[in-house]
Short mmCIF file of C-alpha atoms in Angstrom, two decimals:
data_model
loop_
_atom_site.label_atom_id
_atom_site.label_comp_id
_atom_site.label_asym_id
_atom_site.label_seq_id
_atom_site.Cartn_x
_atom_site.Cartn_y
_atom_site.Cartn_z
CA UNK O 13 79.85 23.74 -61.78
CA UNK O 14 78.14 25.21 -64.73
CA UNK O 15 77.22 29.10 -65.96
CA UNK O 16 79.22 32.43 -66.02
CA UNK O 17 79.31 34.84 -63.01
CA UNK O 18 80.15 38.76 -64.04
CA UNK O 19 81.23 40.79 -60.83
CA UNK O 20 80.16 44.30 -61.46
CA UNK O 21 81.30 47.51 -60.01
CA UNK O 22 79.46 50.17 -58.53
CA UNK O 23 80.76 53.68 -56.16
CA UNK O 24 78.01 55.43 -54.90
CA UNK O 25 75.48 54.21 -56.19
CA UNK O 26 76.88 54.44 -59.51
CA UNK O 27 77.71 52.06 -61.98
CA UNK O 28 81.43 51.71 -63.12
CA UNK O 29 80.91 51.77 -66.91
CA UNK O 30 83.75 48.77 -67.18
CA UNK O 31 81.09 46.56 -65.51
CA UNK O 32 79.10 46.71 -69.12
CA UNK O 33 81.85 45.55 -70.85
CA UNK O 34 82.83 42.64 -68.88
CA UNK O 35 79.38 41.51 -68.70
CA UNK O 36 79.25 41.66 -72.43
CA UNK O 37 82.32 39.41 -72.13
CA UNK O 38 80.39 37.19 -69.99
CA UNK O 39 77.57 36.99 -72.22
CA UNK O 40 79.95 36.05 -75.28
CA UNK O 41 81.59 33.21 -73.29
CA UNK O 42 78.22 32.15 -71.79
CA UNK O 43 77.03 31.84 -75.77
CA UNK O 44 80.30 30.50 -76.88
CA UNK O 45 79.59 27.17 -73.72
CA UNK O 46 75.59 27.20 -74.01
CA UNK O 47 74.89 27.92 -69.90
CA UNK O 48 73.51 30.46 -68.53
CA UNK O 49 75.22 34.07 -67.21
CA UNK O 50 73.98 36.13 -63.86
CA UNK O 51 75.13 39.26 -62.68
CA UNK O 52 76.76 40.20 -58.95
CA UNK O 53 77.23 43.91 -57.52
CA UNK O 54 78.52 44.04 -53.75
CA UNK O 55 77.99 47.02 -51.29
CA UNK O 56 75.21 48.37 -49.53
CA UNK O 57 71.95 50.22 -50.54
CA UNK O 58 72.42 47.88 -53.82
CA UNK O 59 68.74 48.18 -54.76
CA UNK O 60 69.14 51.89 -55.95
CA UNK O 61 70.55 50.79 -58.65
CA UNK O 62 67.55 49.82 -60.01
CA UNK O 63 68.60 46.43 -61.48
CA UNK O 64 71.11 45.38 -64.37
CA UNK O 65 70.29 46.41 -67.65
CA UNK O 66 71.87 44.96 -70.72
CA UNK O 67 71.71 44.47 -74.34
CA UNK O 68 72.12 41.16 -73.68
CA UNK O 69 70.81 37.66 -71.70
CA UNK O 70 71.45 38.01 -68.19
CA UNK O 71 69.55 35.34 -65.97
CA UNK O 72 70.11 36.19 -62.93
CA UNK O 73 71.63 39.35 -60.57
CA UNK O 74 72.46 39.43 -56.86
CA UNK O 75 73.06 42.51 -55.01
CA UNK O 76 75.96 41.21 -52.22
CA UNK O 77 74.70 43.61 -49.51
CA UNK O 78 75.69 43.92 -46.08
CA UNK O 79 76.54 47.27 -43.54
CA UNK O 80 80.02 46.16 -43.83
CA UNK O 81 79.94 46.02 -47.63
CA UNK O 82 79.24 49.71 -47.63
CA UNK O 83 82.56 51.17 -47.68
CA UNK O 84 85.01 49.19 -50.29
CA UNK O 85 87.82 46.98 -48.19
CA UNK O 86 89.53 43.90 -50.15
CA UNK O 87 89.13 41.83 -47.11
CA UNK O 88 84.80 42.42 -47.13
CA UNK O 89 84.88 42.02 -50.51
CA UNK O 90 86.96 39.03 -50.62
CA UNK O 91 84.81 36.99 -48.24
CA UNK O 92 81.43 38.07 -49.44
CA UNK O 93 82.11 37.01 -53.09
CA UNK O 94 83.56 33.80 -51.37
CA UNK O 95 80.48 32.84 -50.04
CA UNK O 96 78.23 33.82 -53.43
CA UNK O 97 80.64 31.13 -55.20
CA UNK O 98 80.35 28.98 -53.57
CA UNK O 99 76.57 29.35 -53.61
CA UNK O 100 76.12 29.52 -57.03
CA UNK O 101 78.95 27.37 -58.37
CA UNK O 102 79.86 29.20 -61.45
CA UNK O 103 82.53 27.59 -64.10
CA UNK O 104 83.77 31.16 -64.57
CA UNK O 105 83.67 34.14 -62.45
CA UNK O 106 84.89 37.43 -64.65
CA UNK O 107 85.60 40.85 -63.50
CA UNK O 108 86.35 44.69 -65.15
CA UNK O 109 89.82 45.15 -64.93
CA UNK O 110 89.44 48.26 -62.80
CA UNK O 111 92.06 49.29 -59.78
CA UNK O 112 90.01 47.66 -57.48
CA UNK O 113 89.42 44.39 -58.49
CA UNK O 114 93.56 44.62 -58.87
CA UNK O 115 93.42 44.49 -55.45
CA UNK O 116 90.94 41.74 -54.34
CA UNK O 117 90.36 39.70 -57.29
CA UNK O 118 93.29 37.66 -56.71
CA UNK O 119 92.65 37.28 -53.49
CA UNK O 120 89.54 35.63 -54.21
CA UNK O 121 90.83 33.50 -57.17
CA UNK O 122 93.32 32.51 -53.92
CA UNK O 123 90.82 31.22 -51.60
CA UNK O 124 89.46 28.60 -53.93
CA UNK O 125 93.08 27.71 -55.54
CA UNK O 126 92.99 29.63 -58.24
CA UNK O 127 94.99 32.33 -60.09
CA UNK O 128 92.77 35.57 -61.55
CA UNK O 129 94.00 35.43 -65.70
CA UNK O 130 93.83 39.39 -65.46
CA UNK O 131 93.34 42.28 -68.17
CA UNK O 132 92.26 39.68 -71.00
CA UNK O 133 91.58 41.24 -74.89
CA UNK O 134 89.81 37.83 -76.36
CA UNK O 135 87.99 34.73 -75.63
CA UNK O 136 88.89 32.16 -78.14
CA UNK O 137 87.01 28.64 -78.34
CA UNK O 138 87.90 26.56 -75.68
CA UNK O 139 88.12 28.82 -73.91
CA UNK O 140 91.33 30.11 -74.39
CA UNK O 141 91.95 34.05 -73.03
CA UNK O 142 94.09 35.61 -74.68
CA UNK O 143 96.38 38.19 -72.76
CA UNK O 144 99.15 41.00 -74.38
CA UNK O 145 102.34 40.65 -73.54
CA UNK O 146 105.51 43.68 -73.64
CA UNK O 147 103.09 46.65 -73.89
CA UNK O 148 101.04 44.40 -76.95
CA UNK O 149 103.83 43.09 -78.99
CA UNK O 150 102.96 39.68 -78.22
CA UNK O 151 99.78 37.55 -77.83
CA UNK O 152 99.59 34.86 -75.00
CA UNK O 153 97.10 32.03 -74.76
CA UNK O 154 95.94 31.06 -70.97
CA UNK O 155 93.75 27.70 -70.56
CA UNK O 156 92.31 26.52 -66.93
CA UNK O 157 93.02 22.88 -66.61
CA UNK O 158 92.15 22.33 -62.98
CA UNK O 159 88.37 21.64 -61.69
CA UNK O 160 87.54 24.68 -60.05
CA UNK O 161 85.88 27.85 -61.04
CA UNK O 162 88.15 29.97 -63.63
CA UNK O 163 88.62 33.70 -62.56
CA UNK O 164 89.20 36.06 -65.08
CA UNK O 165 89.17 40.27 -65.92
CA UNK O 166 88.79 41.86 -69.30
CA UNK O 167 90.70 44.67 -70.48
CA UNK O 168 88.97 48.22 -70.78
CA UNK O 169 87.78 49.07 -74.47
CA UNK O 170 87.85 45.05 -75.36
CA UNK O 171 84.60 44.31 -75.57
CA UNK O 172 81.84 45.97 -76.56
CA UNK O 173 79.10 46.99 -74.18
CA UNK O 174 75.56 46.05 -75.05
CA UNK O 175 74.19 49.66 -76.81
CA UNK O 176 69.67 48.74 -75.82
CA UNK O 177 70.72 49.08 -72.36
CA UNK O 178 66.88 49.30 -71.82
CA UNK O 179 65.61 45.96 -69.73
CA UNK O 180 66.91 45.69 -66.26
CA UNK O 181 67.12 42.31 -64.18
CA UNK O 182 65.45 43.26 -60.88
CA UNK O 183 68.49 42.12 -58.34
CA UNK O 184 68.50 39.15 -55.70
CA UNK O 185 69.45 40.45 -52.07
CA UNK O 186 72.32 38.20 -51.33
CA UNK O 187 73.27 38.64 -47.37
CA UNK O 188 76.74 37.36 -46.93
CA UNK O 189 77.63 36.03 -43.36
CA UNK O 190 80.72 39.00 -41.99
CA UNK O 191 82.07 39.99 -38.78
CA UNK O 192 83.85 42.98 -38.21
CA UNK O 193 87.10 41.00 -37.30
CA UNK O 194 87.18 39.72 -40.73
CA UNK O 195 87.72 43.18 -41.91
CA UNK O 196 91.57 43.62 -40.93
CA UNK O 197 91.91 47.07 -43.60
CA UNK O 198 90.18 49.61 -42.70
CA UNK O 199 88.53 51.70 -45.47
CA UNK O 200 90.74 54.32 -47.02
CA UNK O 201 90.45 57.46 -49.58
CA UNK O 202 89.00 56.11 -52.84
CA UNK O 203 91.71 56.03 -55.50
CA UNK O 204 90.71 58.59 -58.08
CA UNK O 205 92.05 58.81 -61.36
CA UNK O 206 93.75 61.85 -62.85
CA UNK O 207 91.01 64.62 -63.75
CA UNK O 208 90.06 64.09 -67.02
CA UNK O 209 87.78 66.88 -68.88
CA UNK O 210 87.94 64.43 -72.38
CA UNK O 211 86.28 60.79 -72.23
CA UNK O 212 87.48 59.21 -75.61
CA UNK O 213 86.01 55.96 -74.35
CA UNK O 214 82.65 56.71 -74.67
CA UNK O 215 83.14 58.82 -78.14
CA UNK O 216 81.20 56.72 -80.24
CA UNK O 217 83.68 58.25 -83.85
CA UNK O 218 87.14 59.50 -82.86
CA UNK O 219 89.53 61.53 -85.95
CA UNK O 220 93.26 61.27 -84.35
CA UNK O 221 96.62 62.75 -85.97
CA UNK O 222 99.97 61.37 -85.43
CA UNK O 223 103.14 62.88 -86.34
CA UNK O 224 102.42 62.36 -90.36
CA UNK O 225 100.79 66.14 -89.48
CA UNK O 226 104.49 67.71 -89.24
CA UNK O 227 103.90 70.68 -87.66
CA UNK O 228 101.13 71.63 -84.51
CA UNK O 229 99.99 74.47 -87.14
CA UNK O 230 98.28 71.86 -88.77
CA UNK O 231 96.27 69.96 -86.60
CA UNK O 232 93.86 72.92 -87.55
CA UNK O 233 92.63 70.75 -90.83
CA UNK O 234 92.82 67.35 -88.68
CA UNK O 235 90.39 69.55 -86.19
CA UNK O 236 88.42 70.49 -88.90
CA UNK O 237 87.39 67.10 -90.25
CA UNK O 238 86.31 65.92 -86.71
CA UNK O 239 84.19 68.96 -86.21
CA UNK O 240 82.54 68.04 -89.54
CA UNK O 241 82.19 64.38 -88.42
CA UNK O 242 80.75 65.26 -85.24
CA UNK O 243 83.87 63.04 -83.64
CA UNK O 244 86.39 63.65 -80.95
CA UNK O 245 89.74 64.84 -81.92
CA UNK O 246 92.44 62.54 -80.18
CA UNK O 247 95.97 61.68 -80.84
CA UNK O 248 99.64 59.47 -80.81
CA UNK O 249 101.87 59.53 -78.07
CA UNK O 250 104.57 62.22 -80.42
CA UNK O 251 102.13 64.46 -80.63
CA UNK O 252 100.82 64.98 -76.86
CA UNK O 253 104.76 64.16 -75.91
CA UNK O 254 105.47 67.43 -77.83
CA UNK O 255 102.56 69.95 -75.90
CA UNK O 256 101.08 70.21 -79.54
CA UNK O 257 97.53 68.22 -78.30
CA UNK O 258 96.68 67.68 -74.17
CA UNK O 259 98.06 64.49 -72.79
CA UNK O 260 94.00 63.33 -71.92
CA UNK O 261 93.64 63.20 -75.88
CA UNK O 262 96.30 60.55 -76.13
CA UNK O 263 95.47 57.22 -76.96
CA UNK O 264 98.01 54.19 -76.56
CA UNK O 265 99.05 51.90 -73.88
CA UNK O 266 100.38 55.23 -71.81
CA UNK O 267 97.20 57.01 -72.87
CA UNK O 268 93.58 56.13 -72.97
CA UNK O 269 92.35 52.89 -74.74
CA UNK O 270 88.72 53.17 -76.92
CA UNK O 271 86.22 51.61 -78.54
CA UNK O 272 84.62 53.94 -80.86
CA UNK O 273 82.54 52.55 -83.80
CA UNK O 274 84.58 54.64 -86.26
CA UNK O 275 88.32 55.48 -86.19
CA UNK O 276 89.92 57.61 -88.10
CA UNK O 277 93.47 57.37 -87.91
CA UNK O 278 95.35 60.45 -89.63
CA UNK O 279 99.38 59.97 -90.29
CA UNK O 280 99.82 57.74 -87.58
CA UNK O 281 101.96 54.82 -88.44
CA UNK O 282 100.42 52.06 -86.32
CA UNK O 283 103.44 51.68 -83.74
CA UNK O 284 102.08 48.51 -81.33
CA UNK O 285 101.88 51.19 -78.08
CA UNK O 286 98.90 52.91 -80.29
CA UNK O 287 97.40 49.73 -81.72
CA UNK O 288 97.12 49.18 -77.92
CA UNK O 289 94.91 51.51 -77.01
CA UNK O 290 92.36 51.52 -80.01
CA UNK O 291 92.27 47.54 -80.74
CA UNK O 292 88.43 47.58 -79.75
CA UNK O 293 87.28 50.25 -82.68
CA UNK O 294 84.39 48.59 -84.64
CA UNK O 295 86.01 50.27 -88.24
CA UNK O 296 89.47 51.65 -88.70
CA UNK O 297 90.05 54.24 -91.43
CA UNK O 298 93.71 54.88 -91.84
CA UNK O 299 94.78 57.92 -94.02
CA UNK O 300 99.02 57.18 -94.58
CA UNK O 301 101.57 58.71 -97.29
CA UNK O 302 103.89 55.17 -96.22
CA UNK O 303 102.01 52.35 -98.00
CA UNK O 304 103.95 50.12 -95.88
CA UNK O 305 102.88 51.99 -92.00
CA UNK O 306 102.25 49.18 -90.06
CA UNK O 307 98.45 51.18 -89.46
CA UNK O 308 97.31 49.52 -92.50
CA UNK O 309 97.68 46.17 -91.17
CA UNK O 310 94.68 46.38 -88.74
CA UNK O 311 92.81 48.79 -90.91
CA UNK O 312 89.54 48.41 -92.26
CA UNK O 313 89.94 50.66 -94.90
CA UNK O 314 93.36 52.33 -96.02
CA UNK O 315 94.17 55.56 -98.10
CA UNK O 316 97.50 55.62 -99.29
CA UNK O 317 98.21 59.48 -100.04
CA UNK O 318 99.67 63.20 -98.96
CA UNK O 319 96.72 63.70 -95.80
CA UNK O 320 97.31 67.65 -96.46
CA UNK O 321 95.24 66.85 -99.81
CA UNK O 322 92.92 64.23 -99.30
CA UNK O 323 91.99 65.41 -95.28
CA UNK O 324 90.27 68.91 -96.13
CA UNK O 325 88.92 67.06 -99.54
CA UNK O 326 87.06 64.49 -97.42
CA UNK O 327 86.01 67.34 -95.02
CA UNK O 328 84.00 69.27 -97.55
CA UNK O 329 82.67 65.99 -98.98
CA UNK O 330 81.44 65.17 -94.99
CA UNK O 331 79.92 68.72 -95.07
CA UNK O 332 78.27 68.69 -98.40
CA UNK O 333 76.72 65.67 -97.27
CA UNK O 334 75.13 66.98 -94.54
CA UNK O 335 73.56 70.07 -96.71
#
């Protein structure tokens, strides 16, 4: 067995935007071991897609198609990507940690004696995959030490999708060999997520405010500095707990998790639920009166001061710059 297999996810006809980051996973651990890394979507009508695009290597891609692929059951999915392992032999199969590979993934990982290492954050040499424990307060190293292939799911925000998504693979029709008696579920209402009218995953510079503000009369200079930055305005768990900010601007473990390329954290102390959620930004700014907030730890850069002072100062300096 040799080479990296990334499941992707598609409804509709449209990609889930999870798959990118697990297939940037894929390519990291396919650089990390020197083999090669291919690409697998499973449904029906696959070819709409148009092919996987990437910033990165991808070798090969296989749309999994059959009529009984169309509509989403764990038990079609289950034996379909059964029979593409075993074509293709890969060391390591990964997956987005989405709701439905939850519910087939381990299945799969099952048939071939296997556990699925789910919702990983980091792929040490080794490879080791490192899991969070306790809502993030603790790290956990997982290693495969049996023979066959190694299933594992990344956590959303973890890695970083490729940005040049501008070559697609054209895709491989994979037929899988299914009878309708293998399909014991029958297809369901799609689980949908709460309505969200705020994405803070995809906000490429996000300014959020913790309880350091004091009072919701003035997030008004907090909202000011992300207008000025162009950024999203988000916020800690106190803050949406208290009605002062909507709960879809929350970020945390109980709230969204990101990946911006800039974060700007204003008077939030750092407490592990938030580091949570906001572990993938590419720079941290923190802005803290408490030299000691535990913020500062993962920051890139750290401003130890009264935010009422130095937050409106660094909003005229972001407009002036833009004269």
């Amino acid at each position: 067995m040799s080479g990296v297999l990334v499941v992707m996810e598609q409804q509709a006809g449209t990609w889930n935007k999870m798959s990118f980051e697990a297939l940037a996973a894929g390519q990291q651990l396919a650089t990390k071991l020197g083999v090669s890394v291919s690409a697998a979507v499973v449904g029906e009508g696959l070819q709409s897609l148009g092919g996987v695009s990437s910033g990165g290597k991808v070798d090969a891609a296989y749309a999994v198609e059959h009529a009984l692929l169309k509509e989403y059951t764990a038990d079609g999915y289950v034996a379909a990507l059964e029979q593409l392992v075993k074509k293709l032999e890969p060391a390591y199969v990964l997956f987005p940690h989405t709701y439905q590979v939850r519910d087939f993934a381990p299945a799969l990982a099952t048939r071939f004696k296997q556990v699925l290492i789910s919702d990983i954050i980091a792929i040490h040499d080794g490879p080791v995959f490192v899991r969070q424990l306790l809502q993030g307060k603790l790290n956990a190293d997982y290693k495969q030490t049996s023979n066959g292939p190694c299933f594992f799911s990344v956590q959303a925000g973890t890695f970083r999708a490729g940005e040049a998504q501008n070559t697609a693979v054209a895709m491989e029709t994979f037929t899988p060999t299914l009878e309708p008696a293998q399909i014991r579920n029958k297809p369901g209402e799609l689980f949908r997520e709460s309505a969200q009218t705020v994405d803070l995953s995809a906000a490429p510079v996000i300014v959020s405010v913790g309880r350091g503000i004091g009072e919701q009369e003035n997030i008004g200079i907090v909202e000011e500095l992300a207008a000025a930055l162009g950024a999203e305005l988000a916020a800690s768990r106190p803050i949406c707990d208290n009605g002062w900010l909507p709960m879809e601007r929350q970020v945390g473990s109980s709230g969204q998790t990101v990946a911006p390329k800039l974060y700007l954290a204003v008077g939030i102390s750092g407490a592990i639920q938030h580091l949570v959620g906001m572990k993938g930004s590419k720079a941290v700014i923190a802005i803290n009166k408490d030299e000691n907030a535990p913020i500062f730890e993962v920051a890139d850069y750290g401003v130890v001061g009264d935010l009422f002072e130095i937050v409106p100062a660094l909003t005229k300096a972001v407009l002036a710059a833009k004269q």
